[in-house]
Amino acid sequence: MGKRKDESVLNPGSQKKQRKEYTDIHSDESNEEENLELSANGSASSQLPDGEVGIIESIQLKNFMCHSNLGPFQFGSNLNFVIGTNGSGKSSVLTALIVGLGGKATATNRGSSLKMFIQKGETSADISITLRNQGRDAFKPELYGTSITVNQRINQDGSRTCKLKSKSGTVISSKKEELIGILDHFNIQVDNPVSVLTQEMSKQFLQTKNEGDKYKFFMKATQLEQMKEDYSFIGKTKKNTRVQIEQGEERLEELKQLYLEKKEIFKSISFVNDLKNRLKDLKHQMAWAVVSEMEKEIELLNEGIKAEEGNTELLQKVEECQVKVNEAEKKYKAIQDKLITVSEEAQALHPQCISLKAEVQAKRKAVNETEIIYNRSRTELKRLEKDREQLRKRIEELKSCDNQVSEPEKLERQRRIAYLKEQLKAFHDEEIMIGQQVDQFQQAISKCREEHSRLRRERSEVQQALDAQQKQLRDLKDSKTNTLKRFGPHVPAFLEALEAAHKQGHFRKKPLGPLGALIHPKDPELILAIESCLKSLLQAFCCDNHSDERTLQFLMSKYYTRGYRPQIIVNKFQNKIYDTSQRAVHHPEFPSVLTALEIDNPVVANCLIDMRGIETVLLIKNSRRAREVMQCNRPPKNCKEAFTAEGDQVFERRYYSSSFVRPKFLSQDVEAEISHLDKEIENKRAQLTASQHRLHSIENEIRQNEDHLCGHRRHQKQLQVKVRTANAEIADLENVEEHQSADIHILQDEAEENKSRMESVKQDMQLQSRKLEELKNNLQAAEKKLEEVKEKINQVEEIAGPIKAELNQAESEMENSKRHLQHYEDKHREHEACINKHKELLVSKGKQLEEKVAKARQIFAERIEVARTVKSLDAEMNRLREKIILESSHRGNRDEIVQQFHYAKERYEDASNKVRNLRRFIAVLDEVMTERLKVYRQFLRSLSMQCKLHFEHLLRVRGCSGHITFDHKNETLSITVQPREEEKTARSDLRSLSGGERSFSTVCFILSLWNISESPFRCMDEFDVYMDMVNRRIAVDMILERADFQRHRQFILFTPLSMSSLPTSPHIRILRMPDPPRDQRTLDFQNRNDRDEDQ
């Protein structure tokens, strides 16, 4: 509210009445007193119209203090009396008026917090106050209309919300600033005791014995206290400003010295300025010299293009070669036709030659077959002759044998043969059994050796796995301090070397890797699936260009052995991840590899998209569910494959189990991985021990089986010797018996049969001989015919030979002509391409020339004709730059000197302006404050005089005497009152008066302050407290007179006493508040104008 006080006192517009009453503030006090007396006595001639703005039309309370629903109260525009017994709600209405118009809870003297005004058991309280808004001083009448309703809601937490409504009920604003603006416009001051005098404030004023408190009450009521505080604040500000000026003047002198020093240095660099101006001129010449040289280049290029376009030599060569090619083709065609004619004659003989060849072959085949039959018969005849001779000798031997063998010897030989055959059978059975045992031993040895080889392979594999796991375990333990060691123990050192090479400028863009260290799985259960998908890409590096790739390969060779270097991917670095929305797989249940990874660097994401297509690979934890998604139905759109949580790879028609058991690079729980690896290493060591024991056992078994096999093979050889010996003995015994069992008659019969067969064979040989002779004659005749046809064909081919040679010659000439034509056509095309290239170069040079001209115009707008070359200008510019650098090194950097000079100058001028402005401000402020303090003192004297005269006038009217004494120096106010003129003894002050007299005097003092204040309404609670009936009647008459004199103001008076003695007037309204029964929630009010309140 301090803001409103300040404005209402300092702003002439807010003191409308005072502006009328005190137009001549320079008049003397006697004239002023005379005028004030006239204004105090001239009530009959000073009737003003009813109030138009700011007066209270109505007020309504809900759940406020101890009242559920109080109102609405309809107040009159002039004098209003609110009467009722204590506890009926009079003070609640006044308290609501203060709070509803933005006053603080402490200003009511009824509570320290707004939430204390909420009725017990309720969560909020509502206050509705309607203010009149009519006439020429209305506030935004186009928005609010003829009245403004202020709705305040007090919440349980002590806060409040405000709504400002128009006449029609429309909410116009809910801002506190709008309410403050309305109160300022209407000059309403709810915390000013003259505007709203609460019961507590009235009691304090009546009971106070301190004259200083009375003076403060006067100052606060007239808002002079706010003006005084404002002037005091201005005085402090002026004092601080003077201190700033003194400090600024000291600083200004320092800045001036610094400015003068920098100015002297600035003047000493004029020689360097001349050099720089010369350099600037040379830059201008250089810009246009570049343009001139480019124009010359374009002119030469134009001339070259015109010369090339005018050169038709190649085109003539092409035409000449085309003529030669046409002639060679005609010659080749004529010789080809001639050769075709000759060839047709040879072709006509070919079928006859072929048929004769077939006939000769058939006849030669018949001759050969007949000759074979003849030779076979001759061989048969020789065999029969040999058999005949053998039969003859055998018969003669049998006939000449006279000694017959005895029967006992024959029986003995037969028994011996039978015994030997039985032994042979036993030997044979034993040999079969030993052979089976040998096979069994061989199979056992073979199986043992296979098992031995398999176990050795397994042991080697287990050993390799153990070594790998031990290495992985070491890497994992190292990775506890450095995660990069998962990708290899040398990776951290390699990355440090890579960073150092990048800082030294060996790379255009720093390579990224290993890629596995730059990605982070979102779901730990999918880590193995992601590693199975990406495999070696996790250790790969990515480069922006091939130059960086070569540098990285050279760097890798120092840390990686050949064959174990990670992959290097060359992919242009981009700052944005590819848009894969059209080609990526989207599944409502399962993520893709791309969505399952957190990838901060777009380059890494793009690299994995290009190399592995991670946006098309699904990750499905359950293998059965993966088969359903990928194989039972059609795979999801854009999905190429899927991986399970175990690392298995699933395609539409294939399924591959993973060789990975645990993740190696991306695992997040290192301790669990180390524990798991420890267990696996123990298992592998146990497997190695068991495998070693098994190998020793198998080797012993192999040695035992080999020993058994050698023994059986020796036994087998012994049996074979025995079998051969027995077979030889049996053969000898059987041969002796055969000589004696031969039958001579059978041999003779065989000899006769052999003789007849010989005769038959001889006859067949004679027939075959004749047939062979005939077939040979036929063959000779056919061969003769074939030779004749071949001779004819040879003759035709001899004729075609020279023609073929001539055709080959013509073909060679034609091909040479075509090659020449092709050569010159290529030359001509190259010539045309060269011309086009020069034209394109000419266009490019033209664009470059435009750019150079534009740049030259930016450097120097007007064209300069330069005779010197760019090279000579550049040499001179370099020389000048060196000289400027040399001079600057002696004198210092020119730009720094200029910058320091301008900076020092700006600081000095800025400080000087600030000091000057502050001095001017202090001077103006002194003048303003002198005038304002003069006006303030006059205003204080005027208001105190008005208050004094009004107070004395009110006492005289009622037959009393007294006066108010102001001591502005000591800030005290004393009131002296003599109740009756007939009483001679004056009383010094209010403390010696009775309670009623003191209340009456207070009313007079309040009425005096009302006369000099400009609030649209005045409220006073229990104004007649402690008064007897006489003083009360006098006070009421005074109030009625003052209200009638100020009909443009509203008066609201609260009293617990009856007001039946009031005169009848349309300007007086009485609001009576009866005691409400316990069950009644709303109070009724009676308005009285003409009737007595008891009727």
Short mmCIF file of C-alpha atoms in Angstrom, two decimals, residues 438-677:
data_model
loop_
_atom_site.label_atom_id
_atom_site.label_comp_id
_atom_site.label_asym_id
_atom_site.label_seq_id
_atom_site.Cartn_x
_atom_site.Cartn_y
_atom_site.Cartn_z
CA VAL A 438 44.47 -111.53 -36.17
CA ASP A 439 41.57 -109.51 -37.63
CA GLN A 440 40.22 -108.91 -34.15
CA PHE A 441 43.61 -107.72 -32.89
CA GLN A 442 44.03 -105.47 -35.96
CA GLN A 443 40.56 -103.97 -35.48
CA ALA A 444 41.26 -103.43 -31.78
CA ILE A 445 44.58 -101.76 -32.60
CA SER A 446 42.91 -99.61 -35.28
CA LYS A 447 40.15 -98.56 -32.88
CA CYS A 448 42.65 -97.81 -30.15
CA ARG A 449 44.72 -95.71 -32.52
CA GLU A 450 41.63 -93.85 -33.69
CA GLU A 451 40.63 -93.28 -30.09
CA HIS A 452 44.22 -92.22 -29.35
CA SER A 453 44.17 -89.69 -32.22
CA ARG A 454 40.76 -88.39 -31.19
CA LEU A 455 41.87 -87.96 -27.58
CA ARG A 456 45.02 -86.16 -28.68
CA ARG A 457 42.92 -83.80 -30.81
CA GLU A 458 40.53 -83.25 -27.93
CA ARG A 459 43.41 -82.65 -25.56
CA SER A 460 44.90 -80.13 -27.98
CA GLU A 461 41.52 -78.39 -28.34
CA VAL A 462 41.01 -78.36 -24.58
CA GLN A 463 44.54 -77.01 -24.11
CA GLN A 464 43.89 -74.26 -26.68
CA ALA A 465 40.56 -73.43 -25.01
CA LEU A 466 42.30 -73.40 -21.62
CA ASP A 467 44.99 -71.05 -22.91
CA ALA A 468 42.35 -68.79 -24.45
CA GLN A 469 40.30 -68.77 -21.25
CA GLN A 470 43.35 -68.06 -19.14
CA LYS A 471 44.20 -65.17 -21.47
CA GLN A 472 40.59 -63.99 -21.31
CA LEU A 473 40.71 -64.24 -17.52
CA ARG A 474 43.86 -62.11 -17.42
CA ASP A 475 42.22 -59.60 -19.77
CA LEU A 476 39.09 -59.51 -17.62
CA LYS A 477 41.09 -58.94 -14.45
CA ASP A 478 43.00 -56.18 -16.22
CA SER A 479 39.72 -54.73 -17.49
CA LYS A 480 38.60 -54.15 -13.91
CA THR A 481 40.95 -51.18 -13.97
CA ASN A 482 40.74 -50.52 -17.72
CA THR A 483 37.78 -51.88 -19.73
CA LEU A 484 39.70 -51.42 -22.99
CA LYS A 485 41.96 -54.36 -22.10
CA ARG A 486 39.04 -56.70 -22.89
CA PHE A 487 39.83 -56.02 -26.52
CA GLY A 488 43.49 -56.94 -26.02
CA PRO A 489 46.25 -56.09 -23.53
CA HIS A 490 47.91 -53.74 -26.00
CA VAL A 491 44.72 -51.80 -26.91
CA PRO A 492 45.10 -49.03 -24.26
CA ALA A 493 48.68 -48.33 -25.36
CA PHE A 494 47.60 -48.42 -29.01
CA LEU A 495 44.77 -45.93 -28.36
CA GLU A 496 47.18 -43.60 -26.56
CA ALA A 497 49.49 -43.74 -29.58
CA LEU A 498 46.50 -43.09 -31.85
CA GLU A 499 45.51 -40.04 -29.77
CA ALA A 500 49.07 -38.71 -29.89
CA ALA A 501 49.21 -39.20 -33.67
CA HIS A 502 45.91 -37.35 -34.02
CA LYS A 503 47.18 -34.42 -31.95
CA GLN A 504 50.29 -34.30 -34.17
CA GLY A 505 48.02 -33.97 -37.23
CA HIS A 506 48.68 -37.38 -38.78
CA PHE A 507 44.95 -37.96 -39.23
CA ARG A 508 42.43 -35.75 -40.97
CA LYS A 509 39.78 -37.07 -38.59
CA LYS A 510 40.50 -39.20 -35.56
CA PRO A 511 39.67 -42.90 -36.19
CA LEU A 512 37.11 -44.49 -33.89
CA GLY A 513 37.46 -47.87 -32.23
CA PRO A 514 37.34 -50.48 -31.09
CA LEU A 515 33.64 -50.28 -31.98
CA GLY A 516 32.69 -52.59 -29.09
CA ALA A 517 33.94 -50.00 -26.62
CA LEU A 518 31.63 -47.36 -28.15
CA ILE A 519 28.35 -49.28 -27.86
CA HIS A 520 26.35 -50.20 -24.77
CA PRO A 521 23.61 -52.91 -24.69
CA LYS A 522 20.41 -51.80 -22.99
CA ASP A 523 19.39 -55.35 -21.91
CA PRO A 524 22.13 -57.50 -20.26
CA GLU A 525 20.32 -60.69 -21.37
CA LEU A 526 20.92 -59.81 -25.03
CA ILE A 527 24.69 -59.24 -24.76
CA LEU A 528 25.62 -62.73 -26.08
CA ALA A 529 23.17 -62.33 -28.97
CA ILE A 530 24.70 -58.96 -29.90
CA GLU A 531 28.26 -60.36 -29.76
CA SER A 532 27.20 -63.34 -31.91
CA CYS A 533 25.75 -60.90 -34.44
CA LEU A 534 28.64 -58.41 -34.59
CA LYS A 535 31.55 -60.89 -34.05
CA SER A 536 34.84 -59.32 -35.21
CA LEU A 537 33.23 -55.93 -35.81
CA LEU A 538 33.47 -55.36 -32.05
CA GLN A 539 37.27 -55.07 -32.42
CA ALA A 540 37.13 -53.11 -35.69
CA PHE A 541 38.15 -49.48 -36.21
CA CYS A 542 36.46 -46.89 -38.44
CA CYS A 543 38.27 -44.27 -40.58
CA ASP A 544 36.92 -41.30 -42.49
CA ASN A 545 39.15 -41.72 -45.57
CA HIS A 546 41.74 -44.02 -47.15
CA SER A 547 44.64 -41.77 -46.19
CA ASP A 548 43.73 -42.17 -42.51
CA GLU A 549 43.34 -45.92 -43.12
CA ARG A 550 46.93 -46.24 -44.36
CA THR A 551 48.20 -44.24 -41.40
CA LEU A 552 46.21 -46.43 -39.01
CA GLN A 553 47.52 -49.63 -40.65
CA PHE A 554 51.09 -48.42 -40.20
CA LEU A 555 50.36 -47.61 -36.55
CA MET A 556 48.73 -51.03 -36.03
CA SER A 557 51.79 -52.82 -37.36
CA LYS A 558 53.69 -51.68 -34.26
CA TYR A 559 51.16 -53.19 -31.84
CA TYR A 560 49.46 -56.09 -33.68
CA THR A 561 51.13 -59.13 -35.28
CA ARG A 562 50.32 -59.84 -38.93
CA GLY A 563 47.16 -61.88 -39.28
CA TYR A 564 45.75 -60.66 -35.96
CA ARG A 565 45.13 -57.01 -36.84
CA PRO A 566 41.53 -55.84 -36.41
CA GLN A 567 39.41 -54.85 -39.37
CA ILE A 568 39.55 -51.24 -40.59
CA ILE A 569 36.35 -49.85 -42.11
CA VAL A 570 36.47 -46.75 -44.29
CA ASN A 571 33.20 -44.85 -44.00
CA LYS A 572 32.67 -41.11 -44.42
CA PHE A 573 32.06 -39.57 -41.00
CA GLN A 574 28.66 -37.95 -40.61
CA ASN A 575 27.12 -36.10 -37.68
CA LYS A 576 23.71 -37.69 -38.18
CA ILE A 577 22.54 -41.31 -37.99
CA TYR A 578 21.10 -42.73 -41.22
CA ASP A 579 17.33 -42.55 -41.62
CA THR A 580 16.42 -46.28 -41.46
CA SER A 581 12.69 -45.82 -40.92
CA GLN A 582 11.85 -47.31 -44.33
CA ARG A 583 14.24 -50.28 -44.35
CA ALA A 584 14.45 -51.15 -40.64
CA VAL A 585 12.49 -53.98 -39.01
CA HIS A 586 9.80 -52.88 -36.57
CA HIS A 587 8.35 -55.52 -34.23
CA PRO A 588 5.96 -54.71 -31.38
CA GLU A 589 7.56 -57.30 -29.07
CA PHE A 590 11.23 -57.69 -29.98
CA PRO A 591 13.95 -55.06 -30.57
CA SER A 592 16.39 -54.89 -33.43
CA VAL A 593 20.13 -54.77 -32.75
CA LEU A 594 20.05 -51.03 -33.56
CA THR A 595 17.32 -50.27 -31.00
CA ALA A 596 18.87 -52.62 -28.39
CA LEU A 597 22.08 -50.57 -28.33
CA GLU A 598 22.90 -47.18 -26.90
CA ILE A 599 25.24 -45.60 -29.47
CA ASP A 600 26.34 -42.05 -28.70
CA ASN A 601 28.43 -41.54 -31.84
CA PRO A 602 26.47 -41.42 -35.16
CA VAL A 603 29.60 -42.59 -37.03
CA VAL A 604 29.63 -45.89 -35.08
CA ALA A 605 25.91 -46.45 -35.69
CA ASN A 606 26.27 -45.75 -39.44
CA CYS A 607 29.28 -48.06 -39.66
CA LEU A 608 27.38 -50.99 -38.06
CA ILE A 609 24.36 -50.28 -40.29
CA ASP A 610 26.54 -50.40 -43.41
CA MET A 611 28.66 -53.42 -42.43
CA ARG A 612 26.12 -55.61 -40.62
CA GLY A 613 22.67 -54.16 -41.31
CA ILE A 614 21.86 -54.08 -37.58
CA GLU A 615 18.56 -52.33 -38.30
CA THR A 616 17.29 -55.56 -40.01
CA VAL A 617 18.34 -58.06 -37.30
CA LEU A 618 15.87 -58.97 -34.54
CA LEU A 619 16.87 -60.08 -31.04
CA ILE A 620 14.52 -62.76 -29.60
CA LYS A 621 15.51 -64.24 -26.26
CA ASN A 622 13.63 -67.56 -26.54
CA SER A 623 14.77 -69.96 -29.30
CA ARG A 624 11.33 -71.54 -29.68
CA ARG A 625 9.76 -68.11 -30.06
CA ALA A 626 12.48 -67.19 -32.57
CA ARG A 627 11.58 -70.21 -34.71
CA GLU A 628 7.91 -69.26 -34.56
CA VAL A 629 8.59 -65.68 -35.65
CA MET A 630 11.11 -66.50 -38.40
CA GLN A 631 10.07 -69.95 -39.71
CA CYS A 632 6.46 -70.80 -38.84
CA ASN A 633 5.11 -67.68 -40.54
CA ARG A 634 6.51 -65.16 -42.94
CA PRO A 635 9.32 -63.20 -41.21
CA PRO A 636 8.52 -59.60 -40.23
CA LYS A 637 8.94 -56.96 -42.89
CA ASN A 638 12.60 -56.01 -43.56
CA CYS A 639 13.82 -58.75 -41.16
CA LYS A 640 16.73 -60.75 -42.63
CA GLU A 641 17.71 -62.81 -39.59
CA ALA A 642 17.39 -63.09 -35.83
CA PHE A 643 19.57 -64.04 -32.86
CA THR A 644 18.55 -65.73 -29.62
CA ALA A 645 19.82 -65.03 -26.11
CA GLU A 646 22.11 -68.12 -26.47
CA GLY A 647 23.66 -66.57 -29.61
CA ASP A 648 21.91 -68.95 -32.08
CA GLN A 649 21.33 -67.53 -35.57
CA VAL A 650 17.86 -68.00 -37.09
CA PHE A 651 17.00 -67.55 -40.78
CA GLU A 652 13.75 -68.17 -42.60
CA ARG A 653 14.70 -71.78 -43.52
CA ARG A 654 17.90 -72.37 -41.52
CA TYR A 655 19.03 -72.45 -37.90
CA TYR A 656 22.66 -72.28 -36.75
CA SER A 657 23.74 -72.97 -33.18
CA SER A 658 26.22 -70.55 -31.65
CA SER A 659 29.80 -71.50 -30.83
CA PHE A 660 29.89 -68.76 -28.15
CA VAL A 661 28.98 -69.71 -24.59
CA ARG A 662 29.67 -66.46 -22.75
CA PRO A 663 30.09 -62.85 -23.89
CA LYS A 664 33.67 -61.69 -24.17
CA PHE A 665 33.65 -57.96 -24.85
CA LEU A 666 30.34 -56.39 -23.80
CA SER A 667 29.70 -58.09 -20.44
CA GLN A 668 28.70 -55.62 -17.74
CA ASP A 669 29.20 -57.89 -14.67
CA VAL A 670 32.98 -58.43 -14.72
CA GLU A 671 33.09 -60.25 -11.36
CA ALA A 672 30.51 -62.80 -12.50
CA GLU A 673 32.46 -63.38 -15.73
CA ILE A 674 35.71 -63.88 -13.77
CA SER A 675 33.98 -66.39 -11.44
CA HIS A 676 32.50 -68.24 -14.39
CA LEU A 677 35.86 -68.36 -16.18
#
